[in-house]
Short mmCIF file of C-alpha atoms and ligand atoms in Angstrom, two decimals:
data_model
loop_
_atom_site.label_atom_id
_atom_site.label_comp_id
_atom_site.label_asym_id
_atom_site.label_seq_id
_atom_site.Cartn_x
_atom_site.Cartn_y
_atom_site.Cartn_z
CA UNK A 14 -35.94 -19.45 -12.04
CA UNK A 15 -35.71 -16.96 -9.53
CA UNK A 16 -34.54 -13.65 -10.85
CA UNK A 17 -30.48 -12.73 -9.96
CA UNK A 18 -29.52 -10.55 -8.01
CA UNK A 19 -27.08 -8.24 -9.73
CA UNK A 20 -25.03 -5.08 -8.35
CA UNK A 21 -23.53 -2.54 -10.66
CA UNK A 22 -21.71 0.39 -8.75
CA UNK A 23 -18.62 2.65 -9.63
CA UNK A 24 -16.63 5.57 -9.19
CA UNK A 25 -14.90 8.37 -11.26
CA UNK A 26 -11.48 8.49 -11.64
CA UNK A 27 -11.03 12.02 -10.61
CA UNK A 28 -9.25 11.10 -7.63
CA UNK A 29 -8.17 8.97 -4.81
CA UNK A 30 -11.35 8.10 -3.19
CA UNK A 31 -12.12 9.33 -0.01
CA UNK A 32 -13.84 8.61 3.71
CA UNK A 33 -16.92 10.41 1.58
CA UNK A 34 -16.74 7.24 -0.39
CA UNK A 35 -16.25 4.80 1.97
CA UNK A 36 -19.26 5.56 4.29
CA UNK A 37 -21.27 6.20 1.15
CA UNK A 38 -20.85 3.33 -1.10
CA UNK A 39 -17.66 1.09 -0.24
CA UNK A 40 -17.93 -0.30 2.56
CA UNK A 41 -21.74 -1.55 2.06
CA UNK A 42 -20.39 -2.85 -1.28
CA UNK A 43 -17.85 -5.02 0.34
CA UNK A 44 -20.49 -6.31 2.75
CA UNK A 45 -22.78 -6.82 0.08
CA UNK A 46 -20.03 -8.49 -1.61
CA UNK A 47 -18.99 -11.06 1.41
CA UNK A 48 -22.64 -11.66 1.92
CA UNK A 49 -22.69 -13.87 -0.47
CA UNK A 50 -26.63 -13.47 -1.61
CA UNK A 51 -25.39 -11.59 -4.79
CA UNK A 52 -25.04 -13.95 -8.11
CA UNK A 53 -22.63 -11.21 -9.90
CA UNK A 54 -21.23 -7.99 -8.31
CA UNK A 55 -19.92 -5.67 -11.12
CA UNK A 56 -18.23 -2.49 -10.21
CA UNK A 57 -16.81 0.14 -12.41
CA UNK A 58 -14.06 2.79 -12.92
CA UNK A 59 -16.40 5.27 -14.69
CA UNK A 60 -13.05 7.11 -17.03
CA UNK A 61 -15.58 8.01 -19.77
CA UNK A 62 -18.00 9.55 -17.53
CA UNK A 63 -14.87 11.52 -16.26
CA UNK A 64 -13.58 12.56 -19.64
CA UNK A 65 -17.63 14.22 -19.63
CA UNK A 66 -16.22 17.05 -17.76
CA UNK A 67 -12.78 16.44 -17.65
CA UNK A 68 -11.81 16.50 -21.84
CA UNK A 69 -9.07 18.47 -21.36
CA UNK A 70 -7.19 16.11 -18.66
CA UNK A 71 -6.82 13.10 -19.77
CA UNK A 72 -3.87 12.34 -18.23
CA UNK A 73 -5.51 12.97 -14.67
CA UNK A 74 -8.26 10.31 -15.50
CA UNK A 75 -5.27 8.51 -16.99
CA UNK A 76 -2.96 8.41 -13.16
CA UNK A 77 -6.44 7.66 -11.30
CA UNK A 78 -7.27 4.73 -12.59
CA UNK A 79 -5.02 3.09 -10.56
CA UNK A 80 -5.49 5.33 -7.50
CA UNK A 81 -8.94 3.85 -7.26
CA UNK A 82 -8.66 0.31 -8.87
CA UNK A 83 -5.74 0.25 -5.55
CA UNK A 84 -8.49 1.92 -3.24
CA UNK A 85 -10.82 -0.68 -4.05
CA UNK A 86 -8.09 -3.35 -3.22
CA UNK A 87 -7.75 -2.14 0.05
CA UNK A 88 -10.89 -1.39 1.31
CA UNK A 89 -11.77 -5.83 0.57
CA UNK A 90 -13.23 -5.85 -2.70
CA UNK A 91 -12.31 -8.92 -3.87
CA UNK A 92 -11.52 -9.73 -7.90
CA UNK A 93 -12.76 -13.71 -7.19
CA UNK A 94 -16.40 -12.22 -6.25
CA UNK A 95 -16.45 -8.78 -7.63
CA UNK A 96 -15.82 -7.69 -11.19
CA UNK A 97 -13.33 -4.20 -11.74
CA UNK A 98 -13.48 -3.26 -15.22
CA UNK A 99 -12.71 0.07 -17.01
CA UNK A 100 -15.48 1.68 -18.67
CA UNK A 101 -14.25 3.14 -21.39
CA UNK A 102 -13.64 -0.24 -22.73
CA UNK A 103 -16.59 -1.34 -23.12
CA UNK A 104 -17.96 -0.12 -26.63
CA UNK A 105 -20.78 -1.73 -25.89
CA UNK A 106 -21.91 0.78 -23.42
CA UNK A 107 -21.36 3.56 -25.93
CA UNK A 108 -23.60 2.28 -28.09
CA UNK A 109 -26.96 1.52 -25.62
CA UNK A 110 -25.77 5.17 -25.10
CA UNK A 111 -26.77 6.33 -28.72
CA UNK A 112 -30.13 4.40 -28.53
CA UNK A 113 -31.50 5.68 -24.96
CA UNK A 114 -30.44 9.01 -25.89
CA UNK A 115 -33.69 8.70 -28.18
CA UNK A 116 -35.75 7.91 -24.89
CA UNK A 117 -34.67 10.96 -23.01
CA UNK A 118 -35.61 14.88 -23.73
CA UNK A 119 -33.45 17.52 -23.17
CA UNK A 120 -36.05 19.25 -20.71
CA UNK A 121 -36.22 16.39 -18.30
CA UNK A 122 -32.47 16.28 -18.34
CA UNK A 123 -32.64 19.73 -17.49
CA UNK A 124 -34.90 18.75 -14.64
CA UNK A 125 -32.52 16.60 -13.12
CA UNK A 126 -31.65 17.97 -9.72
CA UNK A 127 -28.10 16.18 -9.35
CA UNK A 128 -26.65 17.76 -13.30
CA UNK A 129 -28.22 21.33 -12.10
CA UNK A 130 -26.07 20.93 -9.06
CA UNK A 131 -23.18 20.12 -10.59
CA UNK A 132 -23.24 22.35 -13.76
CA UNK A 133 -23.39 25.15 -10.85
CA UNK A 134 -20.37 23.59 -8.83
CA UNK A 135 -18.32 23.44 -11.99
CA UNK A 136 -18.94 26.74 -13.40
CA UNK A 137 -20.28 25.54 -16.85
CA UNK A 138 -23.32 28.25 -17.04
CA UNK A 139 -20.74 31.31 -15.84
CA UNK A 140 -20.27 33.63 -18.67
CA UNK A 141 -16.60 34.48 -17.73
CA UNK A 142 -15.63 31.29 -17.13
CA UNK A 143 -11.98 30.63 -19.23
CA UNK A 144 -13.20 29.74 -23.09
CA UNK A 145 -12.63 25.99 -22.42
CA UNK A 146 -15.53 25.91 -19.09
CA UNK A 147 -18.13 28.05 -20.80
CA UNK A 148 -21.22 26.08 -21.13
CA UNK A 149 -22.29 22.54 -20.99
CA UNK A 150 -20.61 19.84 -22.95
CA UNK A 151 -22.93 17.58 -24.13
CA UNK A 152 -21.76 14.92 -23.33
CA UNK A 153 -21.63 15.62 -19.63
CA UNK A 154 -25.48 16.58 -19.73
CA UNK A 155 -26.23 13.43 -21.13
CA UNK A 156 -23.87 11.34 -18.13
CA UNK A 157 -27.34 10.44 -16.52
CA UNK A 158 -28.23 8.46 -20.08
CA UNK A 159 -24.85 6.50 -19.86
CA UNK A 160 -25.04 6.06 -16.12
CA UNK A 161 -28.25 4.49 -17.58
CA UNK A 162 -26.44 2.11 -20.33
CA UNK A 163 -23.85 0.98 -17.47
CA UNK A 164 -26.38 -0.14 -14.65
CA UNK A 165 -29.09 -1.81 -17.59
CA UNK A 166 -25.85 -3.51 -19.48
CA UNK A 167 -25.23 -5.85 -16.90
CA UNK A 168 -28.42 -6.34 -15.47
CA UNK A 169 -28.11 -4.33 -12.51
CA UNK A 170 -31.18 -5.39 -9.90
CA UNK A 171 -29.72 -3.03 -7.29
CA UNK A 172 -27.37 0.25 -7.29
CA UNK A 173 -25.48 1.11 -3.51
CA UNK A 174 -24.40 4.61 -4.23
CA UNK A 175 -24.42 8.02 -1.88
CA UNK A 176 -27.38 9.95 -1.63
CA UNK A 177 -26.75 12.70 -4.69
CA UNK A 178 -27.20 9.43 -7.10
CA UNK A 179 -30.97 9.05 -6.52
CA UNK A 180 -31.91 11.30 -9.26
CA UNK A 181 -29.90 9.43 -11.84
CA UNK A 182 -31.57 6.01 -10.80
CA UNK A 183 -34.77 7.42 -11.26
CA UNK A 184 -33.61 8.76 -14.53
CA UNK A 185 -32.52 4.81 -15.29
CA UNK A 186 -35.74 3.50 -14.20
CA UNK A 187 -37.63 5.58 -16.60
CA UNK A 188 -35.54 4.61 -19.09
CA UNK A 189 -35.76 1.00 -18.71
CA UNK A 190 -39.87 1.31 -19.06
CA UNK A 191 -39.81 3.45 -21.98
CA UNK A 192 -37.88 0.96 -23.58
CA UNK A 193 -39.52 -2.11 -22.52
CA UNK A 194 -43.00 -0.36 -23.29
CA UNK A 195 -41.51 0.75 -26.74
CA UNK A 196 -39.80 -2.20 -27.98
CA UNK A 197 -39.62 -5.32 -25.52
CA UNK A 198 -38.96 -6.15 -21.97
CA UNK A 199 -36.17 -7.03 -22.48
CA UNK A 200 -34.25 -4.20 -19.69
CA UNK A 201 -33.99 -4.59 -15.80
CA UNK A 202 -35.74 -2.07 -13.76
CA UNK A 203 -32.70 -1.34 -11.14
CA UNK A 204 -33.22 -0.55 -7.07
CA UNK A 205 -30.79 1.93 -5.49
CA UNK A 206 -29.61 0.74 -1.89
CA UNK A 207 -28.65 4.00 -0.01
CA UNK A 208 -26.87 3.91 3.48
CA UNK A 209 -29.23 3.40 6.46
CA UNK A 210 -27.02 5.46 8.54
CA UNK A 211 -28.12 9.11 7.99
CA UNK A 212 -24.91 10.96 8.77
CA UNK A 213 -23.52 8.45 5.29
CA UNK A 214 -25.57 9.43 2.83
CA UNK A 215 -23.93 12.92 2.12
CA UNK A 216 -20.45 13.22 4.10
CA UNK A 217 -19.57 16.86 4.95
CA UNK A 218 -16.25 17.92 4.23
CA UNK A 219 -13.64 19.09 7.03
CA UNK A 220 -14.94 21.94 6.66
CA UNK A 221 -18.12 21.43 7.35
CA UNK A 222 -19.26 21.75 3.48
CA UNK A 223 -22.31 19.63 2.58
CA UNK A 224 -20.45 17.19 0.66
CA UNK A 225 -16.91 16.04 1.08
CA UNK A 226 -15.85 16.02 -2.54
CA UNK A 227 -12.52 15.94 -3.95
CA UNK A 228 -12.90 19.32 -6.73
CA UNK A 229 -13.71 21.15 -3.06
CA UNK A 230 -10.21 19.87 -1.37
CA UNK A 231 -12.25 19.17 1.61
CA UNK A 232 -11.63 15.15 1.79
CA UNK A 233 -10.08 12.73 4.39
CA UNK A 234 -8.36 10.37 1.45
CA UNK A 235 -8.57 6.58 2.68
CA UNK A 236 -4.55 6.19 1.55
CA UNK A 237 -3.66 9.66 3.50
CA UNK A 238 -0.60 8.60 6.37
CA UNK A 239 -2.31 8.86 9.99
CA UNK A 240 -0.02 12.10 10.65
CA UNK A 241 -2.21 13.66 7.39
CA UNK A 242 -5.62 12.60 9.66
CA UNK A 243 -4.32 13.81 12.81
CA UNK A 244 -3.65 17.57 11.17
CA UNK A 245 -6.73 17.22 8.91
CA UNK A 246 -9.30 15.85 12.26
CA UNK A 247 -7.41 18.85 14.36
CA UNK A 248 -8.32 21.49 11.70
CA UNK A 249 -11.86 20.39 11.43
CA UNK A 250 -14.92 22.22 11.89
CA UNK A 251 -17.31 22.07 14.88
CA UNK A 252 -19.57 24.30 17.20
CA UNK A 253 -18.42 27.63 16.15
CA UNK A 254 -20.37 28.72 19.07
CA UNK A 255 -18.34 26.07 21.20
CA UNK A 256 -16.01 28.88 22.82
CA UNK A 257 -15.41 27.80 25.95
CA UNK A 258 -15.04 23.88 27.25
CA UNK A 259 -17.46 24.85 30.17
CA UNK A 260 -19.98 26.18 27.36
CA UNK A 261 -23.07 24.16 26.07
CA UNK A 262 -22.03 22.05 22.91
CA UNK A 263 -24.31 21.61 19.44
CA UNK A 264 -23.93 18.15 18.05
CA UNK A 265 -26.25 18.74 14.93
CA UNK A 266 -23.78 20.16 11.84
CA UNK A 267 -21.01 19.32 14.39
CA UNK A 268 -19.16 17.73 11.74
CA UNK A 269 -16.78 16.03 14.14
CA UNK A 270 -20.25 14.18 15.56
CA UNK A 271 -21.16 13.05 12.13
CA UNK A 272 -18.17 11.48 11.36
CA UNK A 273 -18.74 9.78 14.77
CA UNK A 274 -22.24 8.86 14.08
CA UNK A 275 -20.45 7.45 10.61
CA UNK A 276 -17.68 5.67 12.36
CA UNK A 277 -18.32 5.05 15.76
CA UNK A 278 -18.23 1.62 17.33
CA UNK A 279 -19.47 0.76 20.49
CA UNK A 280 -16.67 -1.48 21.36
CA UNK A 281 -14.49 2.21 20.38
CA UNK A 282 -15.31 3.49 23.53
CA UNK A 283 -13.64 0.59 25.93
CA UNK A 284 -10.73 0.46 23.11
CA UNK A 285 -9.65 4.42 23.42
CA UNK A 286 -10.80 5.55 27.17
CA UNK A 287 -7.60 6.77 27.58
CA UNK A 288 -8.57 9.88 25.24
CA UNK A 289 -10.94 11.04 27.67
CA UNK A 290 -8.40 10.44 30.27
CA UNK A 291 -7.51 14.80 30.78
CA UNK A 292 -5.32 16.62 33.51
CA UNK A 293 -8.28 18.35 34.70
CA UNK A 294 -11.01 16.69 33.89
CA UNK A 295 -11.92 12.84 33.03
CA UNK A 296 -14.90 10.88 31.57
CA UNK A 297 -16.06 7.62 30.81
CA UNK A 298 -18.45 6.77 28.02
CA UNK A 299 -20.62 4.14 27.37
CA UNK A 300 -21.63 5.29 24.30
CA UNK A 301 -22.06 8.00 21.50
CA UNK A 302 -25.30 8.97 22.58
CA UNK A 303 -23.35 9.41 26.39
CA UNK A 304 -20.90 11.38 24.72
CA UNK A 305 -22.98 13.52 22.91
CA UNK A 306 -24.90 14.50 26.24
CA UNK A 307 -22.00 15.44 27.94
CA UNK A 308 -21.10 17.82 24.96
CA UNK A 309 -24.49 19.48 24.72
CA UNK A 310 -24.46 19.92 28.46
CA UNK A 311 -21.09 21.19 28.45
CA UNK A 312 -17.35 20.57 30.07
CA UNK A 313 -16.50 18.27 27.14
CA UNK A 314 -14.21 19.80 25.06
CA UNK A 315 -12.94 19.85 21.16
CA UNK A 316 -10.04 18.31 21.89
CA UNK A 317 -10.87 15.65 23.51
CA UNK A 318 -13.88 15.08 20.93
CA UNK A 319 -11.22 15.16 18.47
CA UNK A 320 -8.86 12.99 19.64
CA UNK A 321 -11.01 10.39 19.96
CA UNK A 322 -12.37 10.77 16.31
CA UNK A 323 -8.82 10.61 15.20
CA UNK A 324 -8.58 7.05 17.09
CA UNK A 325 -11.71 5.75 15.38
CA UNK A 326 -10.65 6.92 12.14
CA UNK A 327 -7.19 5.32 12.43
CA UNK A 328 -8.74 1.84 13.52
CA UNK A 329 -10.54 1.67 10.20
CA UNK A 330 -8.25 3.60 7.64
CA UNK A 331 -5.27 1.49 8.88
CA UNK A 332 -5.62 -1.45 8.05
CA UNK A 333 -7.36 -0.35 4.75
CA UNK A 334 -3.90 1.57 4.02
CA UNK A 335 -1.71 -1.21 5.03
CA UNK A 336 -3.73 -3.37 2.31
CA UNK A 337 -3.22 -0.76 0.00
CA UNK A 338 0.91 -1.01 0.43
CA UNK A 339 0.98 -4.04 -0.53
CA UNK A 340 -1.09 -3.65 -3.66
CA UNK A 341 1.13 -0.67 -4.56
CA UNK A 342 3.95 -3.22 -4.76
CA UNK A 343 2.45 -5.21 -7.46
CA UNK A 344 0.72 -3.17 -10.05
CA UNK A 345 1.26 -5.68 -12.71
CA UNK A 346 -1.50 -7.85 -10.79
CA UNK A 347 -3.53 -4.73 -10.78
CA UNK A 348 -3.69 -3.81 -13.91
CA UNK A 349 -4.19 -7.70 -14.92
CA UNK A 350 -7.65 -7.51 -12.46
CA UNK A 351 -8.83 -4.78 -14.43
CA UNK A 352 -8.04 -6.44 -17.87
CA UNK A 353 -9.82 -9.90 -16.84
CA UNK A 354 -12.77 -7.60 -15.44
CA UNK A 355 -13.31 -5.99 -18.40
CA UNK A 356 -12.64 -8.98 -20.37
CA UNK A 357 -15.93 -10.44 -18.56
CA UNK A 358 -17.46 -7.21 -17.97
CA UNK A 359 -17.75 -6.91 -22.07
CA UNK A 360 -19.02 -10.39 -22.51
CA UNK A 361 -22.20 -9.49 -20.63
CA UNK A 362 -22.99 -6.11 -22.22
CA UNK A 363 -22.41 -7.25 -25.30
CA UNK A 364 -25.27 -10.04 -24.58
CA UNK A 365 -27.77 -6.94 -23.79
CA UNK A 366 -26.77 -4.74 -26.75
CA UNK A 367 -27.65 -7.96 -28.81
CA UNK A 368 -30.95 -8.23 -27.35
CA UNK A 369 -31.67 -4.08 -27.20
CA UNK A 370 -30.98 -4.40 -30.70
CA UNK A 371 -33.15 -7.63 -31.51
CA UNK A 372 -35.99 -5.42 -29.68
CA UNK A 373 -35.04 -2.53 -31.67
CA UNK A 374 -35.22 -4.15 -34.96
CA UNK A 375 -31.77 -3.31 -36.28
CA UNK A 376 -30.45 -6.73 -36.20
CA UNK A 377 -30.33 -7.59 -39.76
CA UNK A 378 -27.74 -9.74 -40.24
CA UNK A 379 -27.98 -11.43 -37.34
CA UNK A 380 -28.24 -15.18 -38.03
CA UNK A 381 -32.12 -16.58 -39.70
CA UNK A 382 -32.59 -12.50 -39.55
CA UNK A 383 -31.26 -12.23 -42.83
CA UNK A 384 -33.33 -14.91 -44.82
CA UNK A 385 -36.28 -13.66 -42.99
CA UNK A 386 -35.54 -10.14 -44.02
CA UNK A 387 -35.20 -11.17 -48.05
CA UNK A 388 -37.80 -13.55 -48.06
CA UNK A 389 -40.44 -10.61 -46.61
CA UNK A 390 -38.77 -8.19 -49.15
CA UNK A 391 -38.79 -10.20 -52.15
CA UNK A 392 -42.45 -11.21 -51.49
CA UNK A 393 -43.12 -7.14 -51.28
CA UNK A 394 -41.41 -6.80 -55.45
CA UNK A 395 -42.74 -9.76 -56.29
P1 ATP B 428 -16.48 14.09 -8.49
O1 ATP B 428 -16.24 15.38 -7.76
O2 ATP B 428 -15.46 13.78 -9.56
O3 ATP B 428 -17.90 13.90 -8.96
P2 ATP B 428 -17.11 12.53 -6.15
O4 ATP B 428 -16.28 12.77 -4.94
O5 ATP B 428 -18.50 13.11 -6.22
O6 ATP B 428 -16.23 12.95 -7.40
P3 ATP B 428 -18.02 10.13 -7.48
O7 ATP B 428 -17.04 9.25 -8.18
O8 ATP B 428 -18.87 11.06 -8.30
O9 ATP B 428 -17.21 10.97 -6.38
O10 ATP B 428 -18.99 9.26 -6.55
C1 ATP B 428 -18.77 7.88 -6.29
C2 ATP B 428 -19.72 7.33 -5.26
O11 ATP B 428 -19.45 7.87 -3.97
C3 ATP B 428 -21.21 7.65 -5.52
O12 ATP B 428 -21.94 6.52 -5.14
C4 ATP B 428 -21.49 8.81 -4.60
O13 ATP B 428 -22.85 8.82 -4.23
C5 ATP B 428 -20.60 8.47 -3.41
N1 ATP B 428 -20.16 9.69 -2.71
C6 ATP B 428 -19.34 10.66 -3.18
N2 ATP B 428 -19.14 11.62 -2.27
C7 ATP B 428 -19.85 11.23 -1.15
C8 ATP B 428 -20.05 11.79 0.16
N3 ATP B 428 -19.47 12.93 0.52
N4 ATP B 428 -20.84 11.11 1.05
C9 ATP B 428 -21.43 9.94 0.70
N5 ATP B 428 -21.28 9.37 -0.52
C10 ATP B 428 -20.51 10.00 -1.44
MG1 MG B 429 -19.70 12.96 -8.15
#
């Protein structure tokens, strides 16, 4: 039998998710999903790996569960082909946890690039940090171990995620062959499917920060109202050095191109001509790569750029929001999604935990173990 093909993917609940999100993970999910060439699709709300550096909060992982079990809703994942569950759960997870921890060391945790950047972001390693954010809590040093038991408990064959997950795929990967070279193959060595458009692998923020991220207040939410957009897209960063419309334009860290590049139809360009439609000056693009050489050369202005990027946005983000309106109407069947997810989503990990621990050894009393285990002992005091 040919081996499935499996998808495990998540998010934290640390807020509503985000444009960030959606050109970084969402919307390949829900084409991966509607593809149809996946056997199981199983995707997440990671509330543990929140609590990691959230312990004092719980009521904010508590309110966003729902933010994002309604984002996912609304952006077309579908609970008939795609599995929601909640994390926390899932004891199962927890306890493949305890037994990779054993597989890791401390100094390649250390090593990984994605936990330096964030203990740096969050101010764990600051000496006058408030009491409660001075140093590392463990357990959010370890998150790259339990990322590990989450993608390996259900059999994950491939990973879509943003760019700044790499590191903790590797980390899984090495994982999965200690353990099979230890004990038994008996984990799956996972893939991680990262956007093929460049300008989606790391959003910027608004303001033109590397990484739109909710803790930086940078983020264009997917359920913000299109008046939100239209003030957040007019306060966004460009070409500082973009002074006057006549001047030469820079596209590159033009983070009002990016989004484009992210965005951008073809078929946008016939559907909003009028926004390059200007009292003193008109154009007509074919194309982003067009538009983009009009900027560079100069004459094209911010404005206009902007406008347009506020049409595009609003042709994908409303519908998505619409969706979500009518979700927010009936949370009962959203919360009953996530219970029937998890529900399943338990059933398989607990399968894998069983076999983990059959390859571990510490399966006593599972059933023939036992006899086996006092028939070899009695022979021994015989
Ligand atoms: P937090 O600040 O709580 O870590 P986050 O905004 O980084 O939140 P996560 O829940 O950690 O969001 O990430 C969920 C998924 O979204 C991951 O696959 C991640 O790679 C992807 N992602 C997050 N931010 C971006 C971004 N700016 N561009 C592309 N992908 C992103
Ligand atoms: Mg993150």
């Amino acid at each position: 039998m040919a081996k499935e093909k499996i998808i495990l993917t998540g998010d934290r609940p640390t807020g509503r998710l985000h444009i960030g999100h959606y050109v970084g993970s969402l919307r390949r999910r829900v084409e991966l999903q509607n593809s149809g060439e996946f056997d199981k699709i199983f995707i997440m709300i990671a509330d543990a790996q929140a609590l990691t550096d959230n312990a004092d909060n719980p009521e904010k992982v508590r309110q966003n569960i729902i933010e994002v079990a309604l984002d996912y809703l609304s952006v077309g994942l579908d609970p008939e082909k795609s599995n929601l569950f909640i994390q926390s759960q899932i004891s199962e997870l927890t306890e493949l946890t305890f037994f990779y921890n054993n597989l890791v060391t401390v100094q390649r945790l250390q090593r990984n690039p994605t936990v330096k950047a964030e203990i740096q972001m969050r101010g764990f390693n600051d000496d006058n940090a408030a009491d409660n954010k001075a140093g590392i809590p463990v357990g959010f040093f370890c998150y790259p171990i339990s990322q590990a038991a989450d993608i390996t408990a259900f059999n994950a064959t491939v990973v879509p995620v943003g760019e700044d997950q790499e590191p903790m795929i590797e980390q899984t990967r090495e994982i999965v062959r200690k353990f099979n070279s230890t004990y038994a193959p008996v984990l799956v060595e996972p893939e991680i499917l990262l956007p093929d458009n460049a300008s989606c692998l790391r959003l910027p923020g608004t303001d033109g920060k590397a990484k739109m991220s909710k803790s930086l207040g940078n983020c264009i939410y997917l359920s913000d109202d299109s008046e939100t957009i239209r003030e957040k897209v007019r306060g966004m960063y460009t070409d500082p050095g973009h002074l006057q419309v006549s001047d030469p334009g820079k596209v590159e860290g033009n983070t009002v191109f990016t989004y484009l590049d992210a965005f951008c139809k073809p078929e946008h360009f016939e559907k909003f001509a009028s926004c390059f439609v200007g009292k003193k000056v008109s154009f007509s693009f074919a194309s982003l790569d067009e538009m983009k050489a009009q900027y560079m050369a100069g004459g094209l202005g911010d404005v206009m750029c902007k406008n347009f990027l506020y049409a595009v946005l609003e042709d994908t983000l409303a519908p998505i929001r619409e969706r979500r309106h009518r979700f927010e109407q009936d949370i009962p069947y959203v919360y009953e999604v996530l219970r029937r997810g998890t529900e399943a989503a338990r059933a398989v990990a607990s399968q894998t935990l069983a076999a983990v621990k059959r390859a571990m050894k510490i399966n006593y009393f599972d059933p023939g173990v036992l006899d086996e285990l006092i028939a070899e002992q009695s022979e021994k005091y015989r």
